[in-house]
Coordinates of C-alpha atoms and ligand atoms in Angstrom, one line a residue:
X1 CA 25.6 -12.5 -11.3
X2 CA 26.7 -10.3 -8.5
X3 CA 28.0 -11.2 -5.0
X4 CA 24.8 -9.9 -3.4
X5 CA 22.7 -12.1 -5.7
X6 CA 24.7 -15.0 -4.2
X7 CA 23.6 -14.1 -0.7
X8 CA 19.9 -14.7 -1.2
X9 CA 17.9 -15.6 1.8
X10 CA 14.8 -17.7 1.9
X11 CA 11.7 -16.0 3.2
X12 CA 11.8 -16.3 6.9
X13 CA 8.6 -17.9 8.1
X14 CA 5.1 -17.8 6.7
X15 CA 3.6 -14.8 4.8
X16 CA 2.1 -11.9 6.8
X17 CA -1.3 -12.3 8.5
X18 CA -1.5 -8.7 9.7
X19 CA -2.2 -5.4 8.1
X20 CA -1.7 -1.8 9.1
X21 CA -3.7 0.9 7.3
X22 CA -2.6 4.6 7.8
X23 CA -5.4 7.2 7.8
X24 CA -3.4 10.4 7.9
X25 CA -6.1 13.0 8.5
X26 CA -6.3 15.0 11.7
X27 CA -8.2 18.1 12.5
X28 CA -5.0 19.9 13.3
X29 CA -1.4 18.9 14.2
X30 CA -0.6 18.5 17.9
X31 CA 2.4 20.3 19.2
X32 CA 4.5 17.2 19.8
X33 CA 3.5 15.2 16.7
X34 CA 5.8 14.4 13.8
X35 CA 3.6 11.6 12.3
X36 CA 2.6 11.5 8.7
X37 CA -0.5 13.7 9.1
X38 CA -2.7 15.8 6.8
X39 CA -4.4 18.5 9.0
X40 CA -7.9 19.3 7.6
X41 CA -9.3 21.8 10.0
X42 CA -11.7 21.6 12.9
X43 CA -14.9 20.9 10.9
X44 CA -13.5 18.1 8.7
X45 CA -15.3 14.8 8.5
X46 CA -15.4 11.7 6.4
X47 CA -18.5 12.5 4.3
X48 CA -19.3 16.2 4.9
X49 CA -17.6 19.4 5.4
X50 CA -14.2 20.7 4.4
X51 CA -11.8 17.9 3.8
X52 CA -14.3 15.3 2.7
X53 CA -13.1 15.4 -0.9
X54 CA -9.5 15.0 0.3
X55 CA -10.4 12.0 2.4
X56 CA -12.4 10.4 -0.4
X57 CA -9.5 10.9 -2.9
X58 CA -7.1 9.4 -0.4
X59 CA -9.3 6.4 0.2
X60 CA -9.4 5.7 -3.5
X61 CA -5.6 5.5 -3.4
X62 CA -5.7 3.3 -0.4
X63 CA -8.1 0.9 -2.1
X64 CA -5.9 0.8 -5.1
X65 CA -2.8 -0.1 -3.0
X66 CA -4.7 -2.9 -1.3
X67 CA -6.0 -4.2 -4.6
X68 CA -2.4 -4.3 -6.0
X69 CA -0.9 -6.2 -3.1
X70 CA 0.3 -9.7 -3.6
X71 CA -2.3 -12.2 -2.4
X72 CA -1.8 -13.7 0.9
X73 CA -3.5 -15.8 3.6
X74 CA -6.5 -14.4 5.6
X75 CA -5.5 -11.6 8.1
X76 CA -5.6 -12.3 11.8
X77 CA -5.1 -8.7 12.8
X78 CA -5.9 -5.4 11.2
X79 CA -5.0 -2.0 12.6
X80 CA -6.3 1.3 11.3
X81 CA -4.0 4.0 12.7
X82 CA -3.3 7.6 12.0
X83 CA -3.8 10.3 12.1
X84 CA -7.3 10.2 13.3
X85 CA -9.1 7.2 11.7
X86 CA -12.3 8.0 13.7
X87 CA -12.7 10.9 11.2
X88 CA -13.8 8.2 8.7
X89 CA -17.5 7.4 8.5
X90 CA -18.5 3.9 9.4
X91 CA -19.3 3.3 5.8
X92 CA -15.7 4.2 4.8
X93 CA -14.3 1.9 7.5
X94 CA -16.5 -0.9 6.3
X95 CA -15.4 -0.5 2.7
X96 CA -11.7 -0.7 3.7
X97 CA -12.4 -3.9 5.6
X98 CA -14.3 -5.2 2.6
X99 CA -11.2 -4.5 0.4
X100 CA -9.0 -6.4 2.8
X101 CA -11.5 -9.2 2.8
X102 CA -11.4 -9.4 -1.0
X103 CA -7.6 -9.3 -1.2
X104 CA -6.7 -11.5 1.7
X105 CA -9.8 -12.6 3.6
X106 CA -10.2 -12.0 7.4
X107 CA -9.6 -15.0 9.6
X108 CA -12.4 -15.9 12.0
X109 CA -11.9 -13.9 15.2
X110 CA -9.5 -11.5 13.6
X111 CA -8.6 -8.5 15.8
X112 CA -9.6 -5.3 14.1
X113 CA -8.5 -2.2 15.8
X114 CA -9.4 1.4 15.0
X115 CA -7.7 4.4 16.7
X116 CA -10.3 6.9 17.9
X117 CA -9.8 10.4 19.3
X118 CA -12.2 11.8 21.8
X119 CA -14.4 14.5 20.3
X120 CA -14.0 13.1 16.8
X121 CA -16.9 10.7 17.1
X122 CA -20.2 10.3 19.0
X123 CA -22.0 7.3 20.3
X124 CA -23.9 6.6 17.1
X125 CA -20.8 6.7 15.0
X126 CA -19.1 4.4 17.5
X127 CA -22.0 1.9 17.2
X128 CA -22.0 2.1 13.4
X129 CA -18.2 1.6 13.3
X130 CA -18.4 -1.5 15.5
X131 CA -21.2 -2.8 13.2
X132 CA -18.9 -2.3 10.3
X133 CA -16.5 -4.9 11.8
X134 CA -14.2 -3.1 14.2
X135 CA -13.9 -5.0 17.5
X136 CA -11.1 -3.2 19.3
X137 CA -10.7 0.6 19.8
X138 CA -7.6 2.5 20.8
X139 CA -8.6 5.8 22.4
X140 CA -6.1 8.7 22.2
X141 CA -6.9 10.2 25.7
X142 CA -3.3 11.4 26.5
X143 CA -4.3 13.2 29.7
X144 CA -7.3 14.0 32.0
X145 CA -6.0 17.5 32.7
X146 CA -7.4 20.2 30.5
X147 CA -4.3 22.4 30.9
X148 CA -2.1 19.5 29.8
X149 CA -4.3 18.8 26.9
X150 CA -4.2 22.4 25.8
X151 CA -0.5 22.5 26.2
X152 CA -0.1 19.4 24.0
X153 CA -2.2 21.1 21.3
X154 CA -4.9 18.4 21.6
X155 CA -8.4 19.3 20.4
X156 CA -10.4 17.4 23.0
X157 CA -10.8 18.0 26.6
X158 CA -11.3 15.9 29.8
X159 CA -15.1 15.8 29.4
X160 CA -14.8 14.5 25.9
X161 CA -12.4 11.7 27.1
X162 CA -14.7 10.7 29.9
X163 CA -17.7 10.6 27.6
X164 CA -15.9 8.5 24.9
X165 CA -14.5 6.1 27.5
X166 CA -18.0 5.6 28.9
X167 CA -19.3 4.7 25.5
X168 CA -16.5 2.2 25.0
X169 CA -17.0 0.7 28.4
X170 CA -20.7 0.2 27.8
X171 CA -20.1 -1.2 24.3
X172 CA -17.7 -3.8 25.8
X173 CA -20.1 -4.7 28.6
X174 CA -22.9 -5.2 26.0
X175 CA -20.6 -7.5 24.0
X176 CA -20.4 -5.1 21.0
X177 CA -16.7 -4.5 21.5
X178 CA -14.1 -7.1 22.5
X179 CA -11.5 -4.7 24.0
X180 CA -10.3 -1.2 24.1
X181 CA -7.2 0.6 25.0
X182 CA -6.4 4.1 26.5
X183 CA -3.3 6.1 25.5
X184 CA -1.7 8.3 28.0
X185 CA 1.4 10.5 27.7
X186 CA 3.9 10.4 30.5
X187 CA 6.4 13.2 31.1
X188 CA 4.4 16.1 29.7
X189 CA 5.7 19.6 30.1
X190 CA 4.5 21.3 33.3
X191 CA 5.5 23.8 35.8
X192 CA 6.4 22.8 39.4
X193 CA 8.7 20.6 41.4
X194 CA 9.5 16.9 40.7
X195 CA 7.3 16.0 43.7
X196 CA 4.3 18.0 42.1
X197 CA 4.9 16.2 38.8
X198 CA 4.9 12.8 40.5
X199 CA 1.7 13.6 42.4
X200 CA 0.0 14.8 39.2
X201 CA 1.0 11.7 37.3
X202 CA -0.3 9.5 40.1
X203 CA -3.6 11.3 39.8
X204 CA -3.7 10.7 36.0
X205 CA -3.1 7.0 36.6
X206 CA -5.9 7.0 39.3
X207 CA -8.3 8.3 36.7
X208 CA -7.2 5.9 34.0
X209 CA -7.5 2.9 36.3
X210 CA -10.9 4.0 37.5
X211 CA -12.2 4.0 33.9
X212 CA -11.2 0.3 33.6
X213 CA -9.7 0.1 30.1
X214 CA -8.6 -3.5 29.5
X215 CA -5.4 -2.1 27.9
X216 CA -3.3 0.9 28.5
X217 CA -0.5 2.4 26.3
X218 CA 1.7 4.8 28.2
X219 CA 4.0 6.7 25.9
X220 CA 6.9 8.8 27.0
X221 CA 6.8 12.3 25.5
X222 CA 9.6 12.6 23.0
X223 CA 10.5 16.0 21.5
X224 CA 10.8 15.4 17.8
X225 CA 12.6 17.6 15.3
X226 CA 10.3 20.0 13.4
X227 CA 7.6 20.1 16.0
X228 CA 6.3 23.1 18.0
X229 CA 7.7 21.4 21.1
X230 CA 11.2 21.4 19.6
X231 CA 10.9 25.2 18.9
X232 CA 9.7 25.8 22.5
X233 CA 12.6 23.7 23.9
X234 CA 15.1 25.7 21.9
X235 CA 13.6 28.9 23.4
X236 CA 13.9 27.4 26.8
X237 CA 10.1 27.4 27.3
X238 CA 9.3 23.7 27.6
X239 CA 9.4 22.7 31.2
X240 CA 10.0 18.9 30.9
X241 CA 10.7 16.6 33.9
X242 CA 14.4 16.0 34.6
X243 CA 15.8 12.5 34.2
X244 CA 15.3 11.5 37.8
X245 CA 11.7 12.6 37.8
X246 CA 11.2 10.8 34.5
X247 CA 12.5 7.6 36.0
X248 CA 10.2 8.1 39.0
X249 CA 7.2 8.5 36.7
X250 CA 8.0 5.2 35.0
X251 CA 8.4 3.5 38.4
X252 CA 5.0 4.9 39.5
X253 CA 3.4 3.7 36.3
X254 CA 4.7 0.2 36.7
X255 CA 3.8 -0.1 40.3
X256 CA 0.3 1.3 40.0
X257 CA -0.6 -0.7 36.9
X258 CA 0.8 -3.9 38.3
X259 CA -1.2 -3.4 41.5
X260 CA -4.3 -2.8 39.4
X261 CA -3.8 -6.2 37.6
X262 CA -2.2 -4.9 34.3
X263 CA 0.6 -7.0 32.9
X264 CA 3.4 -5.1 31.3
X265 CA 3.8 -7.1 28.1
X266 CA 5.7 -4.6 25.9
X267 CA 7.7 -1.5 26.6
X268 CA 4.7 1.0 26.5
X269 CA 1.9 -1.5 26.8
X270 CA -0.1 -2.9 29.7
X271 CA -3.0 -5.2 29.6
X272 CA -5.5 -7.0 31.8
X273 CA -5.2 -10.8 31.3
X274 CA -6.4 -11.8 27.8
X275 CA -6.3 -8.2 26.5
X276 CA -2.8 -7.8 25.1
X277 CA -3.0 -6.5 21.6
X278 CA -2.4 -9.3 19.1
X279 CA -1.4 -6.7 16.5
X280 CA 1.2 -5.1 18.8
X281 CA 2.8 -8.5 19.3
X282 CA 3.2 -8.9 15.6
X283 CA 5.4 -5.8 15.4
X284 CA 7.8 -7.2 17.9
X285 CA 7.6 -10.9 17.2
X286 CA 9.4 -10.9 13.9
X287 CA 6.3 -12.0 12.0
X288 CA 5.8 -9.7 9.0
X289 CA 2.9 -7.4 8.3
X290 CA 1.4 -5.6 5.3
X291 CA 1.3 -1.8 5.5
X292 CA -0.9 0.4 3.3
X293 CA -1.1 4.1 3.0
X294 CA 0.9 7.3 3.1
X295 CA 3.7 7.1 5.6
X296 CA 2.9 3.5 6.4
X297 CA 5.7 1.0 7.1
X298 CA 5.2 -2.5 5.8
X299 CA 7.4 -5.4 6.7
X300 CA 6.4 -8.5 4.7
X301 CA 8.8 -11.2 5.7
X302 CA 10.6 -8.7 8.0
X303 CA 11.7 -6.5 5.1
X304 CA 10.8 -3.0 6.1
X305 CA 9.4 -0.8 3.3
X306 CA 8.4 2.8 4.2
X307 CA 5.8 4.6 2.0
X308 CA 6.4 8.3 1.2
X309 CA 5.0 10.7 3.9
X310 CA 3.3 13.3 1.7
X311 CA 0.1 13.1 -0.4
X312 CA 2.0 14.1 -3.6
X313 CA 4.9 11.7 -3.0
X314 CA 2.6 8.8 -2.0
X315 CA 0.5 9.4 -5.1
X316 CA 3.6 9.3 -7.3
X317 CA 4.9 6.2 -5.6
X318 CA 1.5 4.5 -6.0
X319 CA 1.5 5.4 -9.7
X320 CA 4.9 3.8 -10.1
X321 CA 3.8 0.5 -8.6
X322 CA 3.5 -2.2 -11.2
X323 CA -0.1 -3.3 -11.8
X324 CA 0.4 -5.6 -14.8
X325 CA 3.4 -4.1 -16.5
X326 CA 4.6 -5.1 -19.8
X327 CA 8.3 -5.3 -20.7
X328 CA 9.6 -1.8 -21.6
X329 CA 12.4 -1.2 -24.0
X330 CA 15.7 -0.6 -22.2
X331 CA 14.6 -1.8 -18.8
X332 CA 11.5 -2.6 -16.9
X333 CA 10.1 -4.9 -14.2
X334 CA 12.8 -6.8 -12.4
X335 CA 15.7 -4.8 -13.6
X336 CA 17.8 -3.5 -10.8
X337 CA 15.6 -5.3 -8.3
X338 CA 17.2 -8.0 -6.1
X339 CA 16.2 -11.4 -7.2
X340 CA 14.6 -12.5 -4.0
X341 CA 12.4 -9.3 -3.9
X342 CA 11.4 -9.9 -7.5
X343 CA 10.3 -13.4 -6.6
X344 CA 8.6 -12.5 -3.4
X345 CA 6.7 -9.6 -4.8
X346 CA 6.3 -10.7 -8.4
X347 CA 5.5 -14.4 -8.1
X348 CA 2.9 -13.7 -5.5
X349 CA 1.0 -11.4 -7.8
X350 CA -1.8 -13.0 -9.7
X351 CA -0.2 -11.9 -13.0
X352 CA 3.2 -13.5 -12.1
X353 CA 6.6 -12.4 -13.4
X354 CA 7.9 -11.8 -16.9
X355 CA 10.8 -14.3 -16.8
X356 CA 12.4 -12.9 -19.9
X357 CA 13.1 -9.7 -18.0
X358 CA 14.2 -11.7 -15.0
X359 CA 16.7 -13.5 -17.2
X360 CA 18.0 -10.3 -18.7
X361 CA 18.3 -8.5 -15.3
X362 CA 20.2 -11.4 -13.7
X363 CA 22.2 -12.6 -16.6
X364 CA 20.4 -15.9 -17.0
X365 CA 21.0 -17.8 -20.3
X366 CA 18.3 -19.6 -22.2
X367 CA 19.9 -22.9 -20.9
X368 CA 19.7 -21.7 -17.3
X369 CA 16.1 -20.8 -17.7
X370 CA 15.5 -24.3 -19.1
X371 CA 17.3 -25.7 -16.1
X372 CA 15.1 -23.7 -13.8
X373 CA 11.9 -24.8 -15.5
X374 CA 13.0 -28.5 -15.3
X375 CA 13.7 -28.0 -11.6
X376 CA 10.2 -26.6 -11.0
X377 CA 8.5 -29.1 -13.4
X378 CA 6.8 -31.0 -10.5
X379 CA 4.9 -27.8 -9.6
X380 CA 4.0 -27.2 -13.2
X381 CA 2.8 -30.8 -13.5
X382 CA 0.7 -30.6 -10.4
X383 CA -1.0 -27.4 -11.6
X384 CA 0.6 -25.0 -9.1
X385 CA 2.8 -23.1 -11.6
X386 CA 1.9 -22.1 -15.1
X387 CA 4.3 -20.9 -17.8
X388 CA 2.5 -18.7 -20.4
X389 CA 5.0 -17.5 -22.9
X390 CA 7.5 -15.3 -21.1
X391 CA 5.2 -15.0 -18.0
X392 CA 5.5 -17.5 -15.2
X393 CA 2.7 -17.4 -12.6
X394 CA 1.3 -19.3 -9.7
X395 CA -2.2 -20.6 -10.3
X396 CA -5.0 -19.2 -8.2
X397 CA -5.9 -20.5 -5.7
X398 CA -3.8 -23.7 -5.6
X399 CA -0.4 -22.2 -6.5
X400 CA -0.8 -19.0 -4.5
X401 CA -1.8 -21.1 -1.5
X402 CA 1.4 -23.1 -1.7
X403 CA 3.6 -20.3 -2.9
X404 CA 6.2 -20.7 -0.2
X405 CA 7.0 -24.2 -1.4
X406 CA 7.5 -23.0 -4.9
X407 CA 9.6 -20.1 -3.9
X408 CA 11.8 -22.2 -1.7
X409 CA 12.5 -24.6 -4.6
X410 CA 13.1 -21.7 -6.9
X411 CA 15.7 -20.2 -4.5
X412 CA 17.2 -23.6 -3.8
X413 CA 17.9 -23.8 -7.6
X414 CA 19.2 -20.2 -7.7
X415 CA 21.7 -20.9 -4.9
X416 CA 22.8 -24.3 -6.2
X417 CA 26.4 -24.2 -7.5
X418 CA 25.8 -26.4 -10.5
X419 CA 22.8 -24.7 -12.0
Ligands
SF4_501 S1 -4.2 13.5 16.8 FE1 -2.5 12.1 16.9 S2 -1.8 11.9 14.8 FE2 -3.1 13.7 14.8 S3 -1.7 15.4 15.1 FE3 -2.4 14.8 17.2 S4 -0.8 13.3 17.9 FE4 -0.6 13.6 15.6

C-alpha cells in the first residue's frame, strides 16, 4: 500500500445532479474561439446537408458515453452547450434527453438549457426543441453591431439576433419557455477613442435591456492562443480597449444592469429575480456534475476530468472506457487506478467491480478481503451489496440508491489501522 492510498478522502457530498453535454459542431470557427469545435460549413444541419453524417456519428458516441456512466440520482439541471447545439434537430435533442432520463432520470422541474445561435434555427425549430423538453435557452447574440459581428467572425447579423430574441420572448410570454439568456461580449476590438468605445458599449446595453432577456451573460473578450485574434494582435492589428477603458466598460455594465433590475450573481452573469441559472450555480457551488462529449469537463464529486478535444482522440478515449471488462492477463481494471476512484466509478456501475483485481492492484491479501467482506456484511444481508464470485456489485435499485452509505463504510474500513 502506498502513501497516497493512505490519504483517501470520502466523497464530498451527494452524487451529481447536473449534466453538461458538449455539442461541438459549428458552421465555422469564430475569430476569438478556442473551444472544442468541429466546423462543418455554412449549410450544415442536424439531419440534412453536409455534416449530417458527422453529427449522427458523434451523437452515437455521446449516447454510448451516457449509457456507460455510473447510475446516479435524477438530474436537476442539464446544459447542452457547444459549439452550436441549435444545429441539432429537435428529434436529436429529444433523444439525448431521453438517454439522460434512462440513465439518471430527470427531476420534476429540472432546468434544461440549450445554447442557440441566431441564424442557426427558425421559429418552427425553436417550438419543436421546446416541445422536446428544453425549457431554457441561452442565445449567443454577442453584439447588435453588424461591423462588430463581422469582425468577431460571427455568422449571424443584428437582424438575426433581433428575430431570434423576439421568438424567445414570445415563447416565454406564452409559457412555452421558462427563461432565456442573452450573451454579449464586452471589450471587442474597435477603432476609436475610449470615449467612443464607452458610448458604443452603452448603446449595446441599451438594446440588450430593451429586449428584456431574464438573464444576461456578459463575457470579457480574451485573446486565446491559436486563434485568429492572437495572430492579429501579434501583427498589431487588433485594436482592443486599454485597461482603463476596459474597467470603465465593466463599471458601465454593472451600473446599467443594476438599474434595470438585474442582480449580479456570478462574475459574468446577471439575472432578473428568479432567473439565475441553476446550472451555472452548480459549477461554482462545489456540487459535482457529469460531463459528456468531446472536450467536456466532468467533475463528479469535485474531481475534474477533461475529455479529449478532437473527434479522433475522443473516439479512442471512449473505446478505452470499460463497459463490462473482464480481468486481463498482466493488468486490467483497477490496476494503477487510485482506490477511491475505483470505488467511486466502479462500484456505482451496475456491473460492479472485480474485487480480485482490486486486491491485486492494492496489495490486499485473501484475509484482508475477508475482513472487508465481514465489515460490509450488514449491506450484504440487507440486499444492498451482492458478491458474485470475484465481482462485488451494488444491487439495483436498492444498493445503488444507497451507494454513498456503502462507499463510506468501505472507505472507513480501508483507512482503519487494524484492518
Ligand atoms: S459559435 Fe461559439 S463555439 Fe462556435 S466557433 Fe463561434 S464562439 Fe466558438
